[in-house]
Amino acid sequence: MKSFSYLSAPDTATALHAITGSEGVKFLAGGTNLVDLMREGIEEPATVVDITRLPLTGIEELADGSLRVGALVANSRLAADPLIRTRYPVLAQAILLGASAQLRNMATVGGNLLQRTRCMYFYDEASACNKRVPGSGCDAIGGFSRGSAVLGASEHCVATHPSDMAVALTMLDAVVEVESVRGVRRIPVGEFHRLPGDTPHIETALAADELITAVELPAVPVATHSRYRKVRDRASYAFALVSVAAALAVEDGVVTDVRLALGGVATKPWRAHIAEQHLLGAEATDESFAHAAAAELAPALPLPDNAFKIDLAQRTVVAVLRKLNAERSAS
């Protein structure tokens, strides 16, 4: 591991000034991804700024019914919070399916949003990877592509985004609050993660001098009836091949509100707007669910090893919506 300087920031102002105008500075919270990347030589910061002492650990209910979650709230605490479990069960489920208890105890909300892909070529220094070395190429294209994206990819990168929590946040239209010495900025989570295009190494809308300080969850009535399903190679904490975050409201057999987001199939947490449009006003039947899912996956561009993800994603969407509809009917 390359030598680096270490600073424990006592307050937000110190942390922000440490990163302003400096190159090679990284914030350290739980360290569940950054430390691994440093050990692998993928991340080589000149300075690590420890932000664990900052007052960003609160979960606050706001006047309009939304929740403000501090960036340093541990994933385990967020999943266990009564307001989260009641109002946003999809988020609690996504977190619990995302990693072991030990990792959830360390991982933070802000760090989860910033975690980098687990593409095997990204971690293999002998392979070409535009995320790791811009302009070097992408060995996943033409290589082993079973875990790669079928949506949102480009000729420069086909790596999937690994987060489960971010898929649920995307479904909920969360807002990411970031701060720098220039002030505070609010970024809709759907705009926070970037498609790879020809700059796959630029993964988020976060500027180099900005720190995530909070995530705001808007009041979403339909989210009280929501679910997260994750399909993976093994039951014990593997990354998703396909995941679905969904919320559904039905009246007299007709869909009146629906939220859908997909994980494991795209280069960023994928909001299924096309499927939502097909479902609003449609009958709440398996046929309608399948039609909507097929429309969402129609633009998919599979590689030789991952074409199965298209059918798997469609069937998972139908299964989750069917379950939500059955639960509603039984309640």
Tab-separated table of C-alpha atoms in Angstrom, residues 50-316:
chain	number	residue	atom	x	y	z
A	50	ASP	CA	-11.234	10.576	8.690
A	51	ILE	CA	-14.749	12.031	8.998
A	52	THR	CA	-16.156	9.634	11.589
A	53	ARG	CA	-16.235	12.373	14.245
A	54	LEU	CA	-18.501	14.679	12.209
A	55	PRO	CA	-22.063	15.275	13.497
A	56	LEU	CA	-23.737	13.496	10.569
A	57	THR	CA	-25.309	10.555	12.382
A	58	GLY	CA	-28.896	11.738	12.906
A	59	ILE	CA	-32.198	10.520	11.457
A	60	GLU	CA	-34.594	13.454	11.596
A	61	GLU	CA	-38.265	13.701	10.684
A	62	LEU	CA	-39.016	16.966	8.887
A	63	ALA	CA	-42.202	19.024	8.971
A	64	ASP	CA	-43.420	17.793	5.570
A	65	GLY	CA	-43.144	14.143	6.597
A	66	SER	CA	-39.831	13.500	4.869
A	67	LEU	CA	-36.794	12.077	6.661
A	68	ARG	CA	-33.285	13.510	6.700
A	69	VAL	CA	-30.648	10.832	7.171
A	70	GLY	CA	-27.108	11.873	8.048
A	71	ALA	CA	-24.378	10.600	5.747
A	72	LEU	CA	-22.597	8.811	8.606
A	73	VAL	CA	-25.622	6.816	9.742
A	74	ALA	CA	-24.564	3.155	9.749
A	75	ASN	CA	-26.456	0.886	7.371
A	76	SER	CA	-27.457	-1.397	10.249
A	77	ARG	CA	-28.973	1.490	12.200
A	78	LEU	CA	-30.860	2.787	9.177
A	79	ALA	CA	-32.361	-0.630	8.428
A	80	ALA	CA	-33.467	-1.009	12.050
A	81	ASP	CA	-34.997	2.454	12.431
A	82	PRO	CA	-38.775	2.188	13.121
A	83	LEU	CA	-39.659	5.024	10.734
A	84	ILE	CA	-37.659	3.425	7.925
A	85	ARG	CA	-39.170	0.002	8.522
A	86	THR	CA	-42.702	1.445	8.590
A	87	ARG	CA	-42.589	4.078	5.841
A	88	TYR	CA	-39.866	2.682	3.573
A	89	PRO	CA	-39.698	-1.105	4.087
A	90	VAL	CA	-38.077	-1.469	0.656
A	91	LEU	CA	-35.041	0.433	1.945
A	92	ALA	CA	-34.690	-1.664	5.098
A	93	GLN	CA	-34.968	-4.862	3.047
A	94	ALA	CA	-32.384	-3.691	0.492
A	95	ILE	CA	-29.866	-2.901	3.217
A	96	LEU	CA	-30.381	-6.222	4.999
A	97	LEU	CA	-29.857	-8.107	1.731
A	98	GLY	CA	-26.797	-6.054	0.831
A	99	ALA	CA	-24.107	-7.313	3.162
A	100	SER	CA	-23.307	-9.180	6.372
A	101	ALA	CA	-24.104	-7.710	9.779
A	102	GLN	CA	-20.431	-6.887	10.344
A	103	LEU	CA	-20.256	-4.819	7.149
A	104	ARG	CA	-23.622	-3.150	7.810
A	105	ASN	CA	-22.352	-2.051	11.219
A	106	MET	CA	-19.433	-0.229	9.579
A	107	ALA	CA	-20.813	0.909	6.218
A	108	THR	CA	-22.412	4.354	6.063
A	109	VAL	CA	-25.137	5.888	3.940
A	110	GLY	CA	-22.752	8.246	2.161
A	111	GLY	CA	-20.135	5.566	1.634
A	112	ASN	CA	-22.708	3.149	0.237
A	113	LEU	CA	-23.633	5.670	-2.456
A	114	LEU	CA	-19.974	6.101	-3.400
A	115	GLN	CA	-18.913	2.453	-3.493
A	116	ARG	CA	-17.292	1.404	-6.738
A	117	THR	CA	-18.057	-1.481	-9.051
A	118	ARG	CA	-17.099	-5.064	-8.242
A	119	CYS	CA	-16.367	-5.884	-11.889
A	120	MET	CA	-13.523	-8.437	-11.883
A	121	TYR	CA	-11.617	-6.502	-14.553
A	122	PHE	CA	-11.706	-3.365	-12.415
A	123	TYR	CA	-9.937	-5.270	-9.628
A	124	ASP	CA	-7.432	-7.025	-11.917
A	125	GLU	CA	-4.467	-4.744	-12.588
A	126	ALA	CA	-3.395	-6.951	-15.490
A	127	SER	CA	-6.665	-6.197	-17.305
A	128	ALA	CA	-7.684	-3.117	-19.257
A	129	CYS	CA	-10.304	-1.081	-17.393
A	130	ASN	CA	-11.382	2.440	-18.260
A	131	LYS	CA	-12.691	2.981	-14.740
A	132	ARG	CA	-9.311	2.207	-13.236
A	133	VAL	CA	-7.083	3.637	-16.004
A	134	PRO	CA	-8.996	6.006	-18.321
A	135	GLY	CA	-8.380	5.238	-21.977
A	136	SER	CA	-6.955	1.757	-21.391
A	137	GLY	CA	-9.966	-0.128	-22.756
A	138	CYS	CA	-12.539	-2.536	-21.322
A	139	ASP	CA	-11.602	-6.211	-21.188
A	140	ALA	CA	-15.084	-7.141	-19.972
A	141	ILE	CA	-16.244	-6.522	-23.534
A	142	GLY	CA	-15.135	-9.688	-25.257
A	143	GLY	CA	-14.251	-11.252	-21.911
A	144	PHE	CA	-16.293	-12.989	-19.212
A	145	SER	CA	-19.403	-10.847	-19.056
A	146	ARG	CA	-21.875	-12.805	-16.910
A	147	GLY	CA	-22.084	-10.062	-14.294
A	148	SER	CA	-22.004	-7.140	-16.710
A	149	ALA	CA	-24.724	-4.614	-17.486
A	150	VAL	CA	-27.399	-4.951	-20.153
A	151	LEU	CA	-28.737	-1.410	-19.660
A	152	GLY	CA	-26.880	1.905	-19.667
A	153	ALA	CA	-23.575	0.477	-20.917
A	154	SER	CA	-21.256	1.976	-23.510
A	155	GLU	CA	-18.386	0.785	-25.666
A	156	HIS	CA	-16.098	2.024	-22.873
A	157	CYS	CA	-17.663	0.266	-19.862
A	158	VAL	CA	-20.196	-2.456	-19.078
A	159	ALA	CA	-19.683	-2.658	-15.299
A	160	THR	CA	-22.759	-2.813	-13.083
A	161	HIS	CA	-23.304	-0.623	-10.049
A	162	PRO	CA	-23.072	-2.792	-6.902
A	163	SER	CA	-25.285	-1.021	-4.352
A	164	ASP	CA	-28.596	-2.447	-3.129
A	165	MET	CA	-29.376	0.558	-0.955
A	166	ALA	CA	-28.997	2.936	-3.909
A	167	VAL	CA	-31.589	0.984	-5.911
A	168	ALA	CA	-34.149	1.499	-3.146
A	169	LEU	CA	-33.196	5.177	-2.807
A	170	THR	CA	-33.648	5.604	-6.568
A	171	MET	CA	-37.135	4.120	-6.370
A	172	LEU	CA	-37.936	6.534	-3.527
A	173	ASP	CA	-36.705	9.662	-5.376
A	174	ALA	CA	-34.280	10.445	-2.571
A	175	VAL	CA	-32.181	13.617	-2.648
A	176	VAL	CA	-28.468	13.662	-1.853
A	177	GLU	CA	-27.254	16.712	0.080
A	178	VAL	CA	-23.626	17.647	-0.519
A	179	GLU	CA	-21.512	20.443	0.914
A	180	SER	CA	-18.310	22.272	0.012
A	181	VAL	CA	-16.742	25.577	1.036
A	182	ARG	CA	-18.886	27.025	-1.756
A	183	GLY	CA	-22.111	26.013	-0.024
A	184	VAL	CA	-24.743	23.286	0.030
A	185	ARG	CA	-26.110	21.534	-3.050
A	186	ARG	CA	-28.999	19.067	-3.414
A	187	ILE	CA	-28.785	16.373	-6.093
A	188	PRO	CA	-31.704	14.074	-6.978
A	189	VAL	CA	-30.409	10.528	-6.516
A	190	GLY	CA	-31.432	9.689	-10.079
A	191	GLU	CA	-28.902	12.270	-11.260
A	192	PHE	CA	-26.221	11.442	-8.710
A	193	HIS	CA	-24.811	8.380	-10.469
A	194	ARG	CA	-23.639	8.874	-14.059
A	195	LEU	CA	-23.852	6.613	-17.070
A	196	PRO	CA	-20.362	5.647	-18.260
A	197	GLY	CA	-20.463	7.175	-21.737
A	198	ASP	CA	-16.860	7.843	-22.747
A	199	THR	CA	-15.794	8.828	-19.204
A	200	PRO	CA	-16.593	5.775	-17.048
A	201	HIS	CA	-14.047	6.841	-14.420
A	202	ILE	CA	-16.348	9.784	-13.547
A	203	GLU	CA	-19.000	7.852	-11.686
A	204	THR	CA	-21.050	10.483	-9.831
A	205	ALA	CA	-22.088	14.120	-9.982
A	206	LEU	CA	-20.105	14.805	-6.803
A	207	ALA	CA	-17.440	17.466	-7.339
A	208	ALA	CA	-13.896	16.840	-6.116
A	209	ASP	CA	-14.307	19.291	-3.220
A	210	GLU	CA	-17.735	18.097	-2.035
A	211	LEU	CA	-18.772	15.886	0.868
A	212	ILE	CA	-22.057	14.011	1.137
A	213	THR	CA	-23.706	15.269	4.316
A	214	ALA	CA	-27.196	13.749	4.186
A	215	VAL	CA	-29.807	11.896	2.182
A	216	GLU	CA	-33.392	13.118	2.269
A	217	LEU	CA	-36.256	10.668	1.831
A	218	PRO	CA	-39.421	12.399	0.616
A	219	ALA	CA	-42.831	11.441	1.930
A	220	VAL	CA	-43.952	8.696	-0.483
A	221	PRO	CA	-47.274	7.199	0.665
A	222	VAL	CA	-47.080	4.245	-1.752
A	223	ALA	CA	-43.703	3.268	-0.256
A	224	THR	CA	-45.398	1.884	2.864
A	225	HIS	CA	-46.372	-1.025	0.597
A	226	SER	CA	-43.029	-1.783	-0.994
A	227	ARG	CA	-40.604	-4.677	-1.387
A	228	TYR	CA	-37.030	-5.425	-2.444
A	229	ARG	CA	-36.090	-8.718	-4.085
A	230	LYS	CA	-32.527	-9.723	-4.883
A	231	VAL	CA	-31.542	-12.600	-7.143
A	232	ARG	CA	-27.951	-13.746	-6.661
A	233	ASP	CA	-25.717	-16.760	-7.169
A	234	ARG	CA	-25.754	-17.752	-3.515
A	235	ALA	CA	-27.888	-16.941	-0.510
A	236	SER	CA	-24.906	-15.647	1.466
A	237	TYR	CA	-24.259	-12.015	0.533
A	238	ALA	CA	-23.359	-12.026	-3.139
A	239	PHE	CA	-23.867	-9.032	-5.401
A	240	ALA	CA	-27.093	-8.995	-7.372
A	241	LEU	CA	-27.522	-10.576	-10.766
A	242	VAL	CA	-30.898	-8.855	-10.766
A	243	SER	CA	-32.700	-6.898	-8.074
A	244	VAL	CA	-36.048	-5.125	-8.026
A	245	ALA	CA	-37.290	-2.374	-5.736
A	246	ALA	CA	-41.028	-1.870	-6.133
A	247	ALA	CA	-44.020	-0.145	-4.574
A	248	LEU	CA	-47.601	-0.607	-5.759
A	249	ALA	CA	-51.013	0.914	-5.127
A	250	VAL	CA	-54.145	-0.625	-6.657
A	251	GLU	CA	-57.788	0.456	-6.531
A	252	ASP	CA	-60.601	-1.620	-8.001
A	253	GLY	CA	-58.082	-3.789	-9.770
A	254	VAL	CA	-56.329	-0.868	-11.486
A	255	VAL	CA	-52.797	0.389	-10.768
A	256	THR	CA	-53.036	3.917	-9.353
A	257	ASP	CA	-49.410	4.358	-8.292
A	258	VAL	CA	-46.243	2.377	-8.915
A	259	ARG	CA	-42.522	2.788	-8.345
A	260	LEU	CA	-39.889	0.500	-9.872
A	261	ALA	CA	-36.098	0.438	-9.869
A	262	LEU	CA	-33.662	-2.262	-10.974
A	263	GLY	CA	-30.224	-3.310	-9.764
A	264	GLY	CA	-27.649	-5.742	-11.101
A	265	VAL	CA	-28.591	-5.064	-14.719
A	266	ALA	CA	-27.330	-1.539	-15.326
A	267	THR	CA	-24.295	0.684	-14.968
A	268	LYS	CA	-26.157	2.773	-12.382
A	269	PRO	CA	-29.201	2.181	-10.169
A	270	TRP	CA	-31.907	2.010	-12.833
A	271	ARG	CA	-35.282	3.722	-12.434
A	272	ALA	CA	-37.794	1.819	-14.582
A	273	HIS	CA	-39.728	4.825	-15.905
A	274	ILE	CA	-40.917	3.027	-19.035
A	275	ALA	CA	-42.436	0.182	-17.008
A	276	GLU	CA	-44.064	2.653	-14.625
A	277	GLN	CA	-45.700	4.489	-17.524
A	278	HIS	CA	-47.076	1.244	-18.924
A	279	LEU	CA	-48.497	0.217	-15.556
A	280	LEU	CA	-50.265	3.408	-14.472
A	281	GLY	CA	-53.949	2.949	-15.222
A	282	ALA	CA	-53.483	-0.671	-16.308
A	283	GLU	CA	-55.122	-3.690	-14.714
A	284	ALA	CA	-53.083	-5.217	-11.922
A	285	THR	CA	-52.513	-8.555	-13.625
A	286	ASP	CA	-49.503	-10.709	-14.417
A	287	GLU	CA	-50.060	-9.925	-18.077
A	288	SER	CA	-49.807	-6.164	-17.454
A	289	PHE	CA	-46.765	-6.632	-15.219
A	290	ALA	CA	-45.021	-8.743	-17.874
A	291	HIS	CA	-45.834	-6.264	-20.648
A	292	ALA	CA	-44.404	-3.390	-18.628
A	293	ALA	CA	-41.261	-5.298	-17.709
A	294	ALA	CA	-40.682	-6.309	-21.325
A	295	ALA	CA	-41.020	-2.681	-22.432
A	296	GLU	CA	-38.421	-1.590	-19.867
A	297	LEU	CA	-35.930	-4.260	-20.951
A	298	ALA	CA	-36.546	-3.805	-24.689
A	299	PRO	CA	-33.503	-1.498	-25.134
A	300	ALA	CA	-31.206	-3.981	-23.361
A	301	LEU	CA	-27.966	-4.873	-25.143
A	302	PRO	CA	-26.668	-8.173	-23.767
A	303	LEU	CA	-23.196	-9.609	-24.113
A	304	PRO	CA	-22.647	-13.328	-24.811
A	305	ASP	CA	-22.632	-14.357	-21.145
A	306	ASN	CA	-25.403	-12.185	-19.678
A	307	ALA	CA	-28.396	-12.401	-22.022
A	308	PHE	CA	-30.153	-14.413	-19.291
A	309	LYS	CA	-30.426	-11.223	-17.219
A	310	ILE	CA	-33.111	-9.829	-19.522
A	311	ASP	CA	-35.552	-12.670	-18.944
A	312	LEU	CA	-34.561	-12.943	-15.286
A	313	ALA	CA	-35.212	-9.239	-14.705
A	314	GLN	CA	-38.611	-9.416	-16.381
A	315	ARG	CA	-39.680	-12.437	-14.357
A	316	THR	CA	-38.436	-10.850	-11.129
